[in-house]
Tab-separated table of C-alpha atoms in Angstrom:
chain	number	residue	atom	x	y	z
A	1	UNK	CA	-91.008	-70.766	77.602
A	2	UNK	CA	-89.687	-71.960	80.958
A	3	UNK	CA	-89.203	-69.745	84.008
A	4	UNK	CA	-85.819	-69.609	85.693
A	5	UNK	CA	-84.014	-67.448	88.219
A	6	UNK	CA	-80.553	-66.794	89.527
A	7	UNK	CA	-80.103	-68.437	92.918
A	8	UNK	CA	-79.141	-64.919	94.074
A	9	UNK	CA	-82.883	-64.365	94.542
A	10	UNK	CA	-82.868	-66.729	97.514
A	11	UNK	CA	-79.316	-67.408	98.665
A	12	UNK	CA	-79.458	-65.866	102.145
A	13	UNK	CA	-81.809	-64.411	104.751
A	14	UNK	CA	-81.490	-60.587	104.561
A	15	UNK	CA	-82.830	-60.318	108.115
A	16	UNK	CA	-80.096	-62.428	109.693
A	17	UNK	CA	-77.414	-62.702	107.024
A	18	UNK	CA	-77.475	-66.495	107.207
A	19	UNK	CA	-76.534	-68.132	103.924
A	20	UNK	CA	-78.886	-70.851	102.754
A	21	UNK	CA	-77.493	-74.236	101.831
A	22	UNK	CA	-77.806	-75.246	98.177
A	23	UNK	CA	-80.629	-77.608	99.131
A	24	UNK	CA	-82.498	-74.918	101.089
A	25	UNK	CA	-82.138	-72.400	98.271
A	26	UNK	CA	-82.982	-74.626	95.327
A	27	UNK	CA	-85.667	-76.478	97.266
A	28	UNK	CA	-87.494	-73.228	98.009
A	29	UNK	CA	-87.253	-72.145	94.363
A	30	UNK	CA	-88.712	-75.445	93.208
A	31	UNK	CA	-91.587	-75.300	95.701
A	32	UNK	CA	-92.353	-71.735	94.582
A	33	UNK	CA	-92.810	-72.961	91.015
A	34	UNK	CA	-89.575	-72.303	89.106
A	35	UNK	CA	-88.697	-74.622	86.222
A	36	UNK	CA	-84.917	-74.214	86.355
A	37	UNK	CA	-82.154	-72.219	88.012
A	38	UNK	CA	-79.136	-70.072	87.147
A	39	UNK	CA	-76.253	-70.784	89.546
A	40	UNK	CA	-74.311	-67.590	90.257
A	41	UNK	CA	-70.727	-68.797	90.695
A	42	UNK	CA	-69.145	-65.337	90.519
A	43	UNK	CA	-69.401	-64.497	94.281
A	44	UNK	CA	-67.809	-67.850	95.088
A	45	UNK	CA	-64.695	-66.679	93.237
A	46	UNK	CA	-63.918	-63.731	95.495
A	47	UNK	CA	-60.655	-64.089	97.457
A	48	UNK	CA	-61.235	-66.708	100.129
A	49	UNK	CA	-64.368	-68.018	98.411
A	50	UNK	CA	-65.018	-71.710	97.772
A	51	UNK	CA	-63.964	-71.545	94.113
A	52	UNK	CA	-60.475	-70.415	95.198
A	53	UNK	CA	-59.954	-73.562	97.282
A	54	UNK	CA	-58.440	-76.863	96.217
A	55	UNK	CA	-61.717	-78.619	97.060
A	56	UNK	CA	-63.877	-76.259	94.950
A	57	UNK	CA	-65.539	-79.158	93.176
A	58	UNK	CA	-67.257	-80.171	96.423
A	59	UNK	CA	-69.212	-76.903	96.393
A	60	UNK	CA	-70.301	-77.393	92.796
A	61	UNK	CA	-71.214	-81.002	93.501
A	62	UNK	CA	-73.426	-79.804	96.372
A	63	UNK	CA	-75.324	-77.519	93.987
A	64	UNK	CA	-75.578	-80.314	91.446
A	65	UNK	CA	-76.922	-82.719	94.052
A	66	UNK	CA	-79.457	-80.137	95.252
A	67	UNK	CA	-80.594	-79.464	91.691
A	68	UNK	CA	-81.107	-83.174	91.058
A	69	UNK	CA	-82.783	-83.870	94.401
A	70	UNK	CA	-85.256	-81.023	93.922
A	71	UNK	CA	-85.925	-81.628	90.240
A	72	UNK	CA	-84.651	-78.160	89.355
A	73	UNK	CA	-82.233	-78.347	86.411
A	74	UNK	CA	-79.501	-75.765	85.955
A	75	UNK	CA	-80.199	-73.826	82.761
A	76	UNK	CA	-77.272	-71.410	82.913
A	77	UNK	CA	-74.517	-70.238	85.231
A	78	UNK	CA	-72.817	-66.898	85.857
A	79	UNK	CA	-69.070	-67.187	85.584
A	80	UNK	CA	-66.360	-65.201	87.296
A	81	UNK	CA	-65.536	-61.617	86.397
A	82	UNK	CA	-63.530	-58.724	87.723
A	83	UNK	CA	-65.037	-56.238	90.128
A	84	UNK	CA	-64.530	-52.782	91.559
A	85	UNK	CA	-61.247	-51.075	90.665
A	86	UNK	CA	-59.812	-54.226	89.095
A	87	UNK	CA	-61.008	-52.976	85.701
A	88	UNK	CA	-58.696	-49.961	85.959
A	89	UNK	CA	-55.608	-51.736	87.280
A	90	UNK	CA	-53.879	-54.154	84.880
A	91	UNK	CA	-51.803	-55.446	87.803
A	92	UNK	CA	-54.628	-55.766	90.322
A	93	UNK	CA	-54.185	-58.211	93.214
A	94	UNK	CA	-55.416	-61.768	92.711
A	95	UNK	CA	-55.195	-61.486	88.905
A	96	UNK	CA	-53.921	-65.033	88.449
A	97	UNK	CA	-56.516	-66.313	90.910
A	98	UNK	CA	-59.276	-64.662	88.863
A	99	UNK	CA	-57.991	-66.450	85.772
A	100	UNK	CA	-57.851	-69.817	87.519
A	101	UNK	CA	-61.343	-69.357	88.941
A	102	UNK	CA	-62.796	-68.441	85.552
A	103	UNK	CA	-61.403	-71.636	84.057
A	104	UNK	CA	-62.903	-73.509	86.999
A	105	UNK	CA	-66.243	-71.818	86.295
A	106	UNK	CA	-66.262	-73.320	82.817
A	107	UNK	CA	-65.699	-76.769	84.266
A	108	UNK	CA	-68.314	-76.100	86.947
A	109	UNK	CA	-70.918	-75.181	84.328
A	110	UNK	CA	-70.259	-78.499	82.628
A	111	UNK	CA	-70.518	-80.362	85.949
A	112	UNK	CA	-73.910	-78.721	86.513
A	113	UNK	CA	-75.025	-79.674	82.976
A	114	UNK	CA	-75.850	-76.054	82.166
A	115	UNK	CA	-76.770	-74.957	78.670
A	116	UNK	CA	-74.396	-71.998	78.813
A	117	UNK	CA	-72.171	-69.891	81.049
A	118	UNK	CA	-72.654	-66.125	81.131
A	119	UNK	CA	-69.514	-63.963	81.120
A	120	UNK	CA	-68.858	-60.243	81.305
A	121	UNK	CA	-66.788	-58.733	78.497
A	122	UNK	CA	-63.394	-57.213	79.250
A	123	UNK	CA	-62.697	-53.506	78.904
A	124	UNK	CA	-59.477	-51.532	79.100
A	125	UNK	CA	-58.755	-49.093	81.908
A	126	UNK	CA	-61.067	-46.107	81.568
A	127	UNK	CA	-59.576	-43.214	79.649
A	128	UNK	CA	-60.681	-39.834	78.353
A	129	UNK	CA	-60.027	-41.235	74.875
A	130	UNK	CA	-62.250	-44.228	74.159
A	131	UNK	CA	-61.399	-46.684	71.389
A	132	UNK	CA	-63.885	-49.421	70.537
A	133	UNK	CA	-61.267	-51.042	68.301
A	134	UNK	CA	-58.659	-51.290	71.050
A	135	UNK	CA	-61.223	-52.492	73.575
A	136	UNK	CA	-62.425	-55.190	71.206
A	137	UNK	CA	-58.856	-56.341	70.653
A	138	UNK	CA	-58.293	-56.589	74.409
A	139	UNK	CA	-61.623	-58.333	74.953
A	140	UNK	CA	-60.928	-60.937	72.277
A	141	UNK	CA	-57.613	-61.743	73.951
A	142	UNK	CA	-59.302	-61.929	77.356
A	143	UNK	CA	-62.082	-64.263	76.229
A	144	UNK	CA	-59.926	-66.563	74.087
A	145	UNK	CA	-58.687	-69.000	76.780
A	146	UNK	CA	-62.158	-69.339	78.283
A	147	UNK	CA	-63.795	-69.968	74.921
A	148	UNK	CA	-61.112	-72.577	74.230
A	149	UNK	CA	-61.767	-74.234	77.598
A	150	UNK	CA	-65.511	-74.168	76.957
A	151	UNK	CA	-65.085	-75.769	73.532
A	152	UNK	CA	-63.151	-78.635	75.092
A	153	UNK	CA	-66.024	-79.527	77.420
A	154	UNK	CA	-68.894	-78.663	75.067
A	155	UNK	CA	-70.088	-75.561	76.919
A	156	UNK	CA	-71.624	-72.492	75.284
A	157	UNK	CA	-70.579	-68.982	76.337
A	158	UNK	CA	-73.003	-66.034	76.491
A	159	UNK	CA	-71.331	-62.617	76.726
A	160	UNK	CA	-73.419	-60.080	78.639
A	161	UNK	CA	-74.199	-56.473	77.729
A	162	UNK	CA	-72.842	-54.150	80.387
A	163	UNK	CA	-73.558	-50.645	81.709
A	164	UNK	CA	-72.357	-47.481	80.031
A	165	UNK	CA	-71.792	-44.772	82.615
A	166	UNK	CA	-72.137	-41.929	80.121
A	167	UNK	CA	-70.166	-38.810	80.953
A	168	UNK	CA	-68.227	-40.555	83.710
A	169	UNK	CA	-66.686	-43.045	81.288
A	170	UNK	CA	-67.476	-45.263	78.337
A	171	UNK	CA	-67.564	-48.967	78.940
A	172	UNK	CA	-66.989	-51.493	76.194
A	173	UNK	CA	-70.182	-53.394	75.304
A	174	UNK	CA	-72.041	-51.011	77.585
A	175	UNK	CA	-74.839	-48.915	76.153
A	176	UNK	CA	-73.986	-49.768	72.550
A	177	UNK	CA	-75.400	-53.239	71.927
A	178	UNK	CA	-73.818	-53.214	68.480
A	179	UNK	CA	-70.342	-53.371	70.028
A	180	UNK	CA	-71.356	-56.650	71.652
A	181	UNK	CA	-72.890	-57.960	68.440
A	182	UNK	CA	-69.728	-57.057	66.512
A	183	UNK	CA	-67.614	-58.770	69.183
A	184	UNK	CA	-69.600	-62.001	68.918
A	185	UNK	CA	-69.647	-61.903	65.128
A	186	UNK	CA	-65.883	-61.337	65.093
A	187	UNK	CA	-65.421	-64.409	67.301
A	188	UNK	CA	-67.628	-66.215	64.760
A	189	UNK	CA	-68.299	-69.334	66.799
A	190	UNK	CA	-71.765	-70.923	66.973
A	191	UNK	CA	-71.174	-71.668	70.662
A	192	UNK	CA	-70.519	-68.030	71.599
A	193	UNK	CA	-73.544	-65.772	71.869
A	194	UNK	CA	-75.145	-63.007	73.903
A	195	UNK	CA	-76.885	-62.627	77.251
A	196	UNK	CA	-79.150	-59.579	77.381
A	197	UNK	CA	-79.441	-57.973	80.813
A	198	UNK	CA	-82.588	-55.866	80.497
A	199	UNK	CA	-81.641	-53.624	83.407
A	200	UNK	CA	-78.183	-52.895	82.000
A	201	UNK	CA	-79.729	-51.876	78.692
A	202	UNK	CA	-82.332	-49.668	80.369
A	203	UNK	CA	-79.981	-47.558	82.481
A	204	UNK	CA	-77.536	-47.268	79.584
A	205	UNK	CA	-80.183	-45.524	77.501
A	206	UNK	CA	-81.110	-48.403	75.217
A	207	UNK	CA	-84.567	-49.911	74.944
A	208	UNK	CA	-84.227	-53.518	76.185
A	209	UNK	CA	-86.655	-54.743	73.533
A	210	UNK	CA	-84.528	-53.112	70.838
A	211	UNK	CA	-81.429	-54.776	72.299
A	212	UNK	CA	-83.138	-58.169	72.113
A	213	UNK	CA	-84.198	-57.628	68.515
A	214	UNK	CA	-80.686	-56.499	67.597
A	215	UNK	CA	-79.114	-59.567	69.239
A	216	UNK	CA	-81.584	-61.784	67.337
A	217	UNK	CA	-80.029	-65.173	66.516
A	218	UNK	CA	-77.097	-64.517	68.854
A	219	UNK	CA	-79.346	-64.447	71.944
A	220	UNK	CA	-78.486	-67.414	74.184
A	221	UNK	CA	-79.584	-66.229	77.622
A	222	UNK	CA	-81.314	-63.513	79.635
A	223	UNK	CA	-80.880	-61.581	82.867
A	224	UNK	CA	-84.406	-60.275	83.431
A	225	UNK	CA	-84.629	-57.371	85.882
A	226	UNK	CA	-86.085	-53.871	86.133
A	227	UNK	CA	-84.851	-50.468	87.291
A	228	UNK	CA	-85.528	-46.736	87.095
A	229	UNK	CA	-83.514	-45.495	84.137
A	230	UNK	CA	-83.205	-41.906	85.374
A	231	UNK	CA	-81.558	-43.017	88.621
A	232	UNK	CA	-78.694	-44.697	86.798
A	233	UNK	CA	-78.562	-47.482	89.387
A	234	UNK	CA	-78.307	-51.189	88.644
A	235	UNK	CA	-81.219	-51.980	90.964
A	236	UNK	CA	-82.097	-55.498	89.771
A	237	UNK	CA	-85.779	-55.148	90.631
A	238	UNK	CA	-88.633	-57.510	89.874
A	239	UNK	CA	-90.336	-56.625	86.559
A	240	UNK	CA	-92.951	-53.855	86.884
A	241	UNK	CA	-91.114	-52.332	89.854
A	242	UNK	CA	-89.135	-50.033	87.533
A	243	UNK	CA	-89.910	-48.370	84.211
A	244	UNK	CA	-89.102	-51.001	81.555
A	245	UNK	CA	-91.916	-51.735	79.094
A	246	UNK	CA	-92.355	-55.466	79.652
A	247	UNK	CA	-94.982	-55.951	76.969
A	248	UNK	CA	-92.410	-54.785	74.416
A	249	UNK	CA	-89.675	-56.970	75.903
A	250	UNK	CA	-91.768	-60.117	75.711
A	251	UNK	CA	-92.942	-59.297	72.192
A	252	UNK	CA	-89.293	-58.885	71.185
A	253	UNK	CA	-88.479	-62.351	72.551
A	254	UNK	CA	-91.332	-63.714	70.479
A	255	UNK	CA	-90.161	-61.816	67.403
A	256	UNK	CA	-86.661	-63.344	67.539
A	257	UNK	CA	-87.992	-66.848	68.326
A	258	UNK	CA	-86.028	-66.969	71.566
A	259	UNK	CA	-85.782	-70.624	72.574
A	260	UNK	CA	-84.145	-70.234	75.985
A	261	UNK	CA	-85.532	-69.755	79.475
A	262	UNK	CA	-86.837	-66.508	80.965
A	263	UNK	CA	-84.235	-66.040	83.688
A	264	UNK	CA	-84.491	-63.513	86.490
A	265	UNK	CA	-81.447	-61.805	87.958
A	266	UNK	CA	-83.203	-60.080	90.837
A	267	UNK	CA	-81.844	-58.544	94.026
A	268	UNK	CA	-83.385	-60.320	97.050
A	269	UNK	CA	-83.970	-56.841	98.481
A	270	UNK	CA	-84.779	-56.844	102.203
A	271	UNK	CA	-87.387	-59.601	102.245
A	272	UNK	CA	-86.759	-61.604	105.455
A	273	UNK	CA	-86.587	-65.369	105.401
A	274	UNK	CA	-89.940	-65.696	107.154
A	275	UNK	CA	-91.629	-64.027	104.182
A	276	UNK	CA	-89.419	-65.771	101.631
A	277	UNK	CA	-91.884	-68.425	100.423
A	278	UNK	CA	-94.617	-65.840	99.756
A	279	UNK	CA	-92.125	-63.539	98.018
A	280	UNK	CA	-90.882	-66.335	95.787
A	281	UNK	CA	-94.411	-67.354	94.808
A	282	UNK	CA	-95.137	-63.746	93.870
A	283	UNK	CA	-92.048	-63.568	91.652
A	284	UNK	CA	-93.241	-66.738	89.917
A	285	UNK	CA	-96.688	-65.227	89.324
A	286	UNK	CA	-95.066	-62.211	87.661
A	287	UNK	CA	-92.846	-64.499	85.601
A	288	UNK	CA	-95.759	-66.600	84.391
A	289	UNK	CA	-97.590	-63.445	83.369
A	290	UNK	CA	-94.558	-62.285	81.392
A	291	UNK	CA	-94.316	-65.609	79.602
A	292	UNK	CA	-97.999	-65.398	78.667
A	293	UNK	CA	-97.232	-62.145	76.836
A	294	UNK	CA	-94.876	-63.995	74.496
A	295	UNK	CA	-97.251	-66.838	73.698
């Protein structure tokens, strides 16, 4: 199994706020020992971001050139999604821009020669009356144009399990992994599968290993991260810094014959740039240990 990480892990210096260039970021990841990278395109789609511009392809080409120059292939990408209160407002600002950017993300994933693009599922505005049936209907309609676009360019889509906020509100494909499995099986396309975010499962009250086993043949990709389940916060910590049982997680990946990469989605925390190389090497050491548990 190969070790990968989201470029989020090393995309800026927390001490100064300076954003790293694609070459700086991917070069450091390669030197640290990563085998591949997950390019997080989502933040580039925020209003004013590079994916909203007419010359958006130049940004993607820069990442592609950096990946090639550093010998760090792109295994997966993270596509655009809504954020904040947009979920609860069907007429939120920039709606059409979000749609355009998501279509661009599909093309970008192809440009980067990724194996798949990860997407968040859609859910209806939160209500005191939750309907899985109505949410699935809305999600199918939401995903349809992006799946169609992906089919045209030969790109696979991995739909990610989300967070269920319990008593505050239900979220479609949140804590119930079987909603996500049913969604993918309803789509019934061999190029549409699942991305398991271990942290999302953990704080939603589901054992991440059980989620992996349930996803089984539908598992295309991973977002590996840890957290403290009782806090209910999406902390995106390095494995072993929270309370997930990583021996079970890796055994589950072995049980389902997972053929993809072990991909981190870790918060860079507050590690300053000066300590970045040591931090990255440490994350690789943890990753290699995890992989050994599945061998």
